[in-house]
Structure formats: structure tokens, C-alpha cells
Amino acid sequence: MFPVGYDHRSIESKWQRRWGEIGLYKARDFAGKPKNYVLIEFPYPSGERLHVGHGRSYCALDALARMRRMQGFNVLFPFGWDAFGLPAENYAIKTGVHPAVTTEENIANAKKQAKSWGLSFDWSREINTTDSDYYRWTQWIFLRLFKEGLAYKAEIPVNWCSSCKINLANEEVVAGACERCGAPVRRRMREQWMLKITAYADRLLDDLELVDYRDDIKQQQINWIGRSEGTIIKFEVLNPGSGANSERLEIRNSKLEIPVFTTRADTLFGVTFLVLAPEHPLVKKITVKGQKKRVEAYVAASLKKSELQRQEERRKKTGVFTGAYVWHPATGEKLPVWVSDFVLPSYGTGAVMAVPAHDQRDFEFAKQFRLSIKEVVKNESGSKFPKEAFTGEGTLVDSGQFSHLQSRQAAAKITAWLKKRGCGEAAVDYKLRDWVFSRQHYWGEPIPLVFCKNCASKIGGGNKDSGTGNLSKGERLNPGWVPVPEKDLPVKLPHLEKYKPTGTGESPLAAAGDWVSVECPRCGGPARRETDTMPNWAGSSWYFLRYADPHNRKQFASSRKLKYWLPVDWYNGGMEHTTLHLLYSRFWHKFLYDLRLVPGPEPYSKRTSHGVILGPDGQKMSKSKGNVINPDDVVAEFGADTFRVYEMFMGPFEQMTAWDPKGVIGVHRFLERVWNVSGVICKQSVVSSDKSLERKLHRLIKKVEEDVLSLKFNTAIAAMMEFLKEVMSSDYRVARADWEVFLRVLAPFAPHLCEELFYQLNPKPYVRNHKFSIHQQPWPKYDPRMIEEELVTIVVQVNGKLRGKLEAARDKEEEKVVELAEKLPAVRIQLSGAKITKTIFLSNKLVNFVTR
Ligand code: ANZ
Ligand code: ZN
């Protein structure tokens, strides 16, 4: 009866079909069991298909999901496609086929792959972010953000690749160059939609305490948010060319001020000039006539540089004088205002008070342009001033009433003093920037807003009678921008044949005249749709919510279902997504939480990341190096179970590991051996297992369970391999029932093989019940008493004469047993004064001391 060889081909397709037919992995809403939501990052369906890196995350979390089901949890383990965005668009551009077509094809192919791996996804909940039934809710959430005043248009620099002729997202700029073509990236100013994620900065930081993320992942979130405490100080601008006191008064009334952000208010008396970022809006306003040309040329040149280039510490400082001056708020001195690209527009206020004696960049700048340097902080040790800036803290000098104070205390006092005079206050600044939420690409969710000139003029004119009272915060913040009514969602992405980037920097949608012209939903007048689309981060910012209720047409998900399934119990994904994606989705979730639309403040209870898989040569896998392992080949040759087990066995889950083809063969042999051993056990009739094997089995159950929950899939598998060896070397002294326990432990890892072998051993329940499966059997319980170490009695002799006995754990190391033996009272007496010449040790049996 028993088939001769392990034929993965027939087994795997057979069981996959059956599991699909009986809906084995369907998650049931409100089932009366504890829920467990296991989530993996959903993939981009690119032309490259799924690779072994996807396999690592999917197979491991699949084993977890399967074990959790056997442990009695109602598991939600869903899957879907993050199908908008650049990868899909790039692929379409490369192949010349419309992204809608290639996306569908790519999904079909990747789905076939994922299915061939035997993953236990609940396919009935599959989602696709490009499906208008899905993105209607992405648009809906955006509109809620807009209405709450968390979306605004701003003129900001965008990264322009002059070779690809497109605007690049920051993450597509690598070391100042375009990620795809390598050409240098220029910065251009453009109006973009922004989302005010900074309004949530503190909560995104503080609530990290509520979650169990791996330490380095938490740290990345903290660094990215980059909270820093300091002072904003306002410097008043003098009228250009002025100097006389009478004119100073005049300007007092004009109130042109330059706010700066500093973490070192204690150095206020050392400020000798101010520096603005080239992008600073005040540059144009304050530059005097005579300096205009020079300043404009400098600003144009710096826009060509990337942020990274600008921050390079060792670069020679460049800059230009605006001709304008500010007053020092404490000393009343006139300070020149310069422009330099080492000041970034996106940090602090985009302007700095330069303290060359105590800031190295300011120091270099002052040297370069012969500006004055004034020392105001001293410290006996550590100062190399005037060779370089002294950046440490110390005692204040030449600082008026604040002299002799220590830095920290001085900073607080100076801040309070400034506040009293209305020219400064304590401030917190974040590295985190608001989220640039528009892209000039075709393949994305349309932003559901229209622009109406008529409405703009009503709001802009400040006419109180025009009924601005019923406007949302968003409309008041963005005059003329009118949301598409919720009942008209989704705003479907029109089918365009010209989907390639236009070369002008505008979205291809701008050319779709019919689609762009609409009636204003507010006043009925002529209006234009927003033609920018959402970034590829949008759809993934809330997809885990949709899985709770993927077919809902009235809401993004029902609150009862959200309450049942959320938060995600365990989320795994790539290390490259542990900053932005995690922050963005946590931000959206918190926003929805504030609207009482989701049950808790955090979306994911636990977050882990898998290590990258390298090619067999230890290099990053890439087509050009020819070291790419195609999972389809592995599955075809060795089967999905081998692929799965190898993906988990190859090394510690969280570490970078090289693919080893020999390792794959080793895993395949292991599974073959499982097959063969099962054949032997099927034929024999051992009623009760060898005691020591039975103990080992119990230990195995415990170990696998613990290892899976702590991401040690590799050691769990090693323990199963070890157990199998023991079975073979102990002459198969395993009862059928115990062997079935072993199969149940292995089932989450090699689901097809174990299902088949379980069936071979127990065909009846399968025949009787079409829905019967090993994957529905309970996870075996280990007996704690069986885990305890087994004790053996060891005889202790001195010169061959029995002097005592001791109990020790089986297989205890020689060294330890001998130590115990020496301590037995009778033995001690015999050994006192004698010299041991030899110690004979028989494992688990005897110790014999030979003396002279
Ligand atoms: C005066 C000063 C004196 C500063 C001194 C430092 C030392 P962190 O700690 O990273 O938050 N700064 C502020 N805005 C900037 C911008 N847009 N581009 C470049 N530099 C900027 O950094 C805060 C410090 O970075 C601020 O404190 C400011 O320089 C500079 F002895 O102000 B400091
Ligand atoms: Zn209107």
C-alpha cells in the first residue's frame, strides 16, 4: 500500500487543491476562540515576481500561523497586493504595456507562485490597492485628513531627474542621484500636497512604549522622529541700508522677523551673523538691490545640489551676503544676514543664528568670509579655540547678566528672558517632516479634490457673507480646493494610453482634459480636478484594517470586525520598511483612532523583520551578477516543502544569510527520510515507544513551540532533524501514536508531506470527513514530567570497591558526575591523603577512582 518514494509533485498539488476546496484557512469573524492576527507585508506585484526574500517572511510566518491554528486560535493570515506605485509603473514603461494590464498579469503570476508554496493565506480576503473598491477608502481617509486640516498645499523643493524627466520621491534619490538612471538630481520648487504627520510626532514617539517592536526597529522610529528641545529666537530685520535709530523704530512697526531654532540659547551673546537657507522665503524680501544678482545666482546653484551634498561636513563653505542686517535682541548690535546652503530649508526654521566660536560649521563659514568670532562659553578642558570652534558646554563669559552661569542654566534663563521681551520661546523641533503626499505619476490613486477659482476668490476675499462658515478646516486652509463628495467616491483613475511621465514635471493626468474638467461640487461652477496622484505609501497605510472586512461596501471596515481582529498580533516585514511605512501607517491609524474609527491607538502589537537573503556567492542577489535564486526552480525540483523548510533552516531568521544549494539538498534528504521512516513505522506494530525517545519527543514539542515564538525557526528544524536521527538509530522504537505527534509538530513547516503521511497512517477519518486535515489537529501537549531530566543511578568505587551511589541526570557530563562522586562522604574518607592516579568513567553507570 505504501508508495515507494517521496514524490512531492503529486502530493503537493493534491493537497493544495483539497485545502482550497474545503476553505481550510478561512478566518472566521467572531469565532468563539481567541483571535490571532498574523500579518506579513504585502508585496508589489512587479515583473520580477516573488523572490526568495518574500519566501523567507511568508514561509516563517506561515509556520507561525499554522501552529497558532493548531493551538486553538482563530487565525487571520491574509494576503494582498500593493499594486500602485513606481515598480508597477516602471515595469509598464519598460515593457510598453499598460500598467493596468501588467499589474493584472503580475498579480496572476505571483499568486500562482504563492499558492505553489502552500501558504495558508485566507484567499477569500485578498485585497488589491488598485482595485477601485479598495482605493475608494484610501481616498475617503485622505478626505477625512483634508477636512480635519491635516492636508495642505505647500511649495516645497522636489527632486527632479533631468534624464528621466520626472520628479522623484526622496526615497528614490540615492546619494544625490536618481535611483534608476544614476543621473544627478536637481531640486525644483513645486506645489505639493502635504500631510501633517508632524502633528502626531509626540504620540508616535511616546506610544512606542505600548508596543513590542524589536529594539533596533524602535530606535529607528525614534531617530527618524528626531525630537530635539531648544529655543526659537526672533531677530528683527533692519530696513535695508538703514542704521539710524529713527529708522529702527519704523521697522519695529513693520515686524519683519527671522526666527531661528537653536539648541544652544546659552550662546546667544556669541551670535555674530545669521544664515538663511537658499530656499528661505525671506531671502527675496530682505536682499538689497545691489546684492540681488549675486544672491539669485547663488540660490539657483544650490538648488542643483542634493541635501546630502549640502550636508557634507568637510565641504568648503559657500555663501552670499544679502546686504540686510538684523538687530541682536540682547546687545542691539547689527548682525549681517547671509545665505548659505549648509542651512537646510526643512529643519528648524530654515535659518540659524551663527555662533562661530562654538559651532564648527559657523566657525568655518566665519573664517571663509572674514566674519567676527566671539567666544562666550569657556571650559578649562577640551577647548582648541581659536583653532576650531569649542562646541562643548561650560561657563558663560561676556554675556551680560548671564555671565558666570553654566550652559544649561544659562540657556533656560536666556530663553525666559527672551520670552518676556516677546522675541523668543522654548520650542521642540523634530527631524520628522510633513509627508509629501503628491506624485506626478499616472499609476496611483487620484487625489479626490477639485480646484474652483470661484470658490477660491470667495474665501480668499475674506467675504464673511459668502457662507464660509460651513467650510471644513481643509477648505479654509486651502482656499479653492473642494473635496469630491463622499458619495461620488471612488474617483476612478481614468484609462490613459499616455501614462508615461510627461517630461514637464506635470502628472500625465493633466493631459486628460475630459477627466480634469468638472463642475465644482460646492458652487457648480467650472473647476479642475487635482491631477497629482497619491504616493505608493498610501495604500499600505491602512491595508491591515481592510483585511478585517475586505468586502464591505459601506465602510472601510465595520467597527465590530475591527474591534474583533485588531490590533495585529504580529507583523513581519523588511527592514527597509521599518521607518517610513511603519510611521505612516501608525500615523493614519492614530488619526482614525482620534475619529473613533479603530479600536486602539496602535495598529501592530509586535513587529519583527527578517534578514536579507544573499546569493550563493555571499553577494546581494542581482541579475547582473547572475546569482539570483528563482524560487520556482527550487519548488519544481525539490518541492514546496523543501523550499519552505530550507527558507527557515538557512540561518537565524533576523540575520542576513547566503543561499546554499547544498543546504537545500540537505533539507530535501531530511524530508525524504521522514517519508521513509514513516513507511517503516506504518508497517511495524510497536505499541509503546522507547522511553528515552518518548522523553525526547516531549522535549521536542516544547522546543519547537518556544523556538517558533521567538523566531528561531532554524533551531526548531535542527531539533526535528536530531529527533529523526534518534528514531533511526534506536531502531524505529516509536509507537505510531508518537510518530503522529512528530508529524503534527513538523506539519506547520512541511504541511504537504505531513498531511500525506498522516493520511497514509489514518486514511479512515479522511474518507469519512472531507474536511479532515492534520492542520486541524490540536498542537500536541507535552507532559511537563516527561521534560524533567531522567535520573540514573551511578555506582561510585574506589579501587574497584563500592563506596557509594549517586543519582544524576542521564547523560550528565563526566566532569560534573566525578565532582559529585568525590563529595560522597565515604568516598571522601577513602580519598583523603591518597593520590588519584586514574578515574574510570562509564557514562550513566559508574565512576571508579584508582589511587596509589
Ligand atoms: C546656535 C548654535 C550654537 C547651535 C552652538 C549649535 C551650537 P540638532 O541638535 O540636531 O537639533 N540648525 C538649526 N536649524 C538648522 C538648519 N535648518 N540647517 C542646519 N543647521 C541648523 O541641531 C540644532 C542646531 O542645528 C541648532 O543649534 C542650529 O545651530 C543648527 F554653539 O544654533 B545651533
Ligand atoms: Zn466652486
PDB file of C-alpha atoms in Angstrom, residues 723-841:
ATOM      1  CA  PHE A 723      14.913  13.646  16.694  1.00  0.00           C
ATOM      2  CA  LEU A 724      14.591  11.820  13.410  1.00  0.00           C
ATOM      3  CA  LYS A 725      18.180  10.611  13.704  1.00  0.00           C
ATOM      4  CA  GLU A 726      17.432   9.272  17.158  1.00  0.00           C
ATOM      5  CA  VAL A 727      14.441   7.396  15.834  1.00  0.00           C
ATOM      6  CA  MET A 728      16.558   5.771  13.177  1.00  0.00           C
ATOM      7  CA  SER A 729      19.459   4.936  15.456  1.00  0.00           C
ATOM      8  CA  SER A 730      17.127   3.459  18.072  1.00  0.00           C
ATOM      9  CA  ASP A 731      15.821   1.010  15.522  1.00  0.00           C
ATOM     10  CA  TYR A 732      12.470   2.747  14.987  1.00  0.00           C
ATOM     11  CA  ARG A 733      11.248   2.015  18.513  1.00  0.00           C
ATOM     12  CA  VAL A 734       8.433   4.510  18.086  1.00  0.00           C
ATOM     13  CA  ALA A 735       4.765   3.818  18.523  1.00  0.00           C
ATOM     14  CA  ARG A 736       2.515   5.028  15.764  1.00  0.00           C
ATOM     15  CA  ALA A 737       0.756   7.466  18.044  1.00  0.00           C
ATOM     16  CA  ASP A 738       4.066   9.111  18.949  1.00  0.00           C
ATOM     17  CA  TRP A 739       5.133   9.259  15.336  1.00  0.00           C
ATOM     18  CA  GLU A 740       1.902  11.062  14.574  1.00  0.00           C
ATOM     19  CA  VAL A 741       2.779  13.558  17.266  1.00  0.00           C
ATOM     20  CA  PHE A 742       6.056  14.149  15.459  1.00  0.00           C
ATOM     21  CA  LEU A 743       4.193  14.701  12.197  1.00  0.00           C
ATOM     22  CA  ARG A 744       1.942  17.226  13.897  1.00  0.00           C
ATOM     23  CA  VAL A 745       4.970  19.139  15.124  1.00  0.00           C
ATOM     24  CA  LEU A 746       6.502  19.137  11.661  1.00  0.00           C
ATOM     25  CA  ALA A 747       3.226  19.976   9.907  1.00  0.00           C
ATOM     26  CA  PRO A 748       3.472  23.800  10.139  1.00  0.00           C
ATOM     27  CA  PHE A 749       6.836  23.608   8.403  1.00  0.00           C
ATOM     28  CA  ALA A 750       6.237  20.885   5.795  1.00  0.00           C
ATOM     29  CA  PRO A 751       2.450  20.926   5.502  1.00  0.00           C
ATOM     30  CA  HIS A 752       2.051  18.816   2.362  1.00  0.00           C
ATOM     31  CA  LEU A 753       4.342  15.996   3.368  1.00  0.00           C
ATOM     32  CA  CYS A 754       2.856  15.756   6.841  1.00  0.00           C
ATOM     33  CA  GLU A 755      -0.693  15.815   5.537  1.00  0.00           C
ATOM     34  CA  GLU A 756       0.109  12.981   3.155  1.00  0.00           C
ATOM     35  CA  LEU A 757       1.861  10.873   5.797  1.00  0.00           C
ATOM     36  CA  PHE A 758      -0.891  11.475   8.308  1.00  0.00           C
ATOM     37  CA  TYR A 759      -3.339  10.346   5.682  1.00  0.00           C
ATOM     38  CA  GLN A 760      -1.292   7.212   4.963  1.00  0.00           C
ATOM     39  CA  LEU A 761      -1.381   6.360   8.644  1.00  0.00           C
ATOM     40  CA  ASN A 762      -5.077   7.221   9.130  1.00  0.00           C
ATOM     41  CA  PRO A 763      -6.975   7.051   5.863  1.00  0.00           C
ATOM     42  CA  LYS A 764     -10.329   6.491   7.535  1.00  0.00           C
ATOM     43  CA  PRO A 765     -11.087   9.925   9.007  1.00  0.00           C
ATOM     44  CA  TYR A 766     -10.092  11.479   5.711  1.00  0.00           C
ATOM     45  CA  VAL A 767     -12.525   9.293   3.855  1.00  0.00           C
ATOM     46  CA  ARG A 768     -15.308   9.838   6.325  1.00  0.00           C
ATOM     47  CA  ASN A 769     -14.838  13.592   6.580  1.00  0.00           C
ATOM     48  CA  HIS A 770     -13.863  15.513   3.508  1.00  0.00           C
ATOM     49  CA  LYS A 771     -12.695  18.387   5.696  1.00  0.00           C
ATOM     50  CA  PHE A 772     -10.389  16.319   7.872  1.00  0.00           C
ATOM     51  CA  SER A 773      -6.782  17.526   7.964  1.00  0.00           C
ATOM     52  CA  ILE A 774      -3.668  17.234  10.071  1.00  0.00           C
ATOM     53  CA  HIS A 775      -3.705  21.019  10.177  1.00  0.00           C
ATOM     54  CA  GLN A 776      -6.854  20.933  12.231  1.00  0.00           C
ATOM     55  CA  GLN A 777      -5.428  18.592  14.808  1.00  0.00           C
ATOM     56  CA  PRO A 778      -4.536  20.157  18.105  1.00  0.00           C
ATOM     57  CA  TRP A 779      -0.941  21.105  18.704  1.00  0.00           C
ATOM     58  CA  PRO A 780       0.464  18.246  20.803  1.00  0.00           C
ATOM     59  CA  LYS A 781       0.772  18.915  24.511  1.00  0.00           C
ATOM     60  CA  TYR A 782       3.970  17.938  26.201  1.00  0.00           C
ATOM     61  CA  ASP A 783       3.921  16.335  29.605  1.00  0.00           C
ATOM     62  CA  PRO A 784       5.995  18.507  31.968  1.00  0.00           C
ATOM     63  CA  ARG A 785       7.055  15.424  33.889  1.00  0.00           C
ATOM     64  CA  MET A 786       8.482  13.945  30.714  1.00  0.00           C
ATOM     65  CA  ILE A 787      10.510  17.090  30.188  1.00  0.00           C
ATOM     66  CA  GLU A 788      12.171  16.770  33.543  1.00  0.00           C
ATOM     67  CA  GLU A 789      15.537  15.204  33.303  1.00  0.00           C
ATOM     68  CA  GLU A 790      15.631  11.463  33.678  1.00  0.00           C
ATOM     69  CA  LEU A 791      17.716  10.296  36.623  1.00  0.00           C
ATOM     70  CA  VAL A 792      20.125   7.389  36.567  1.00  0.00           C
ATOM     71  CA  THR A 793      21.937   5.733  39.457  1.00  0.00           C
ATOM     72  CA  ILE A 794      25.675   5.781  39.240  1.00  0.00           C
ATOM     73  CA  VAL A 795      27.876   3.444  41.218  1.00  0.00           C
ATOM     74  CA  VAL A 796      30.938   5.005  42.802  1.00  0.00           C
ATOM     75  CA  GLN A 797      34.009   2.880  43.587  1.00  0.00           C
ATOM     76  CA  VAL A 798      37.421   3.490  44.979  1.00  0.00           C
ATOM     77  CA  ASN A 799      39.947   0.994  43.672  1.00  0.00           C
ATOM     78  CA  GLY A 800      37.109  -1.202  42.461  1.00  0.00           C
ATOM     79  CA  LYS A 801      35.304  -1.321  45.795  1.00  0.00           C
ATOM     80  CA  LEU A 802      31.779   0.043  46.105  1.00  0.00           C
ATOM     81  CA  ARG A 803      31.801   3.154  48.318  1.00  0.00           C
ATOM     82  CA  GLY A 804      28.552   4.828  47.403  1.00  0.00           C
ATOM     83  CA  LYS A 805      25.849   5.585  44.848  1.00  0.00           C
ATOM     84  CA  LEU A 806      24.540   8.799  43.387  1.00  0.00           C
ATOM     85  CA  GLU A 807      21.639   9.969  41.291  1.00  0.00           C
ATOM     86  CA  ALA A 808      22.312  12.166  38.320  1.00  0.00           C
ATOM     87  CA  ALA A 809      20.550  13.312  35.181  1.00  0.00           C
ATOM     88  CA  ARG A 810      21.002  10.908  32.302  1.00  0.00           C
ATOM     89  CA  ASP A 811      23.966  11.792  30.087  1.00  0.00           C
ATOM     90  CA  LYS A 812      25.397  14.271  32.570  1.00  0.00           C
ATOM     91  CA  GLU A 813      28.928  15.255  31.618  1.00  0.00           C
ATOM     92  CA  GLU A 814      31.810  13.271  33.088  1.00  0.00           C
ATOM     93  CA  GLU A 815      33.362  16.249  34.812  1.00  0.00           C
ATOM     94  CA  LYS A 816      30.218  17.033  36.770  1.00  0.00           C
ATOM     95  CA  VAL A 817      29.498  13.442  37.755  1.00  0.00           C
ATOM     96  CA  VAL A 818      33.062  12.966  39.012  1.00  0.00           C
ATOM     97  CA  GLU A 819      32.770  16.117  41.055  1.00  0.00           C
ATOM     98  CA  LEU A 820      29.613  14.790  42.710  1.00  0.00           C
ATOM     99  CA  ALA A 821      31.203  11.395  43.293  1.00  0.00           C
ATOM    100  CA  GLU A 822      34.204  12.928  45.055  1.00  0.00           C
ATOM    101  CA  LYS A 823      31.888  14.627  47.503  1.00  0.00           C
ATOM    102  CA  LEU A 824      30.205  11.459  48.763  1.00  0.00           C
ATOM    103  CA  PRO A 825      31.253  11.107  52.474  1.00  0.00           C
ATOM    104  CA  ALA A 826      32.510   7.522  52.211  1.00  0.00           C
ATOM    105  CA  VAL A 827      34.455   8.364  49.102  1.00  0.00           C
ATOM    106  CA  ARG A 828      35.955  11.451  50.681  1.00  0.00           C
ATOM    107  CA  ILE A 829      37.320   9.387  53.577  1.00  0.00           C
ATOM    108  CA  GLN A 830      38.898   6.903  51.220  1.00  0.00           C
ATOM    109  CA  LEU A 831      40.434   9.601  49.095  1.00  0.00           C
ATOM    110  CA  SER A 832      41.831  11.779  51.900  1.00  0.00           C
ATOM    111  CA  GLY A 833      45.593  11.710  51.788  1.00  0.00           C
ATOM    112  CA  ALA A 834      45.617   9.465  48.745  1.00  0.00           C
ATOM    113  CA  LYS A 835      46.570  10.485  45.252  1.00  0.00           C
ATOM    114  CA  ILE A 836      44.204   9.684  42.392  1.00  0.00           C
ATOM    115  CA  THR A 837      46.139   8.248  39.502  1.00  0.00           C
ATOM    116  CA  LYS A 838      43.238   7.431  37.274  1.00  0.00           C
ATOM    117  CA  THR A 839      39.490   7.956  37.084  1.00  0.00           C
ATOM    118  CA  ILE A 840      37.404   5.456  35.191  1.00  0.00           C
ATOM    119  CA  PHE A 841      34.068   6.768  33.961  1.00  0.00           C
TER     120      PHE A 841
END
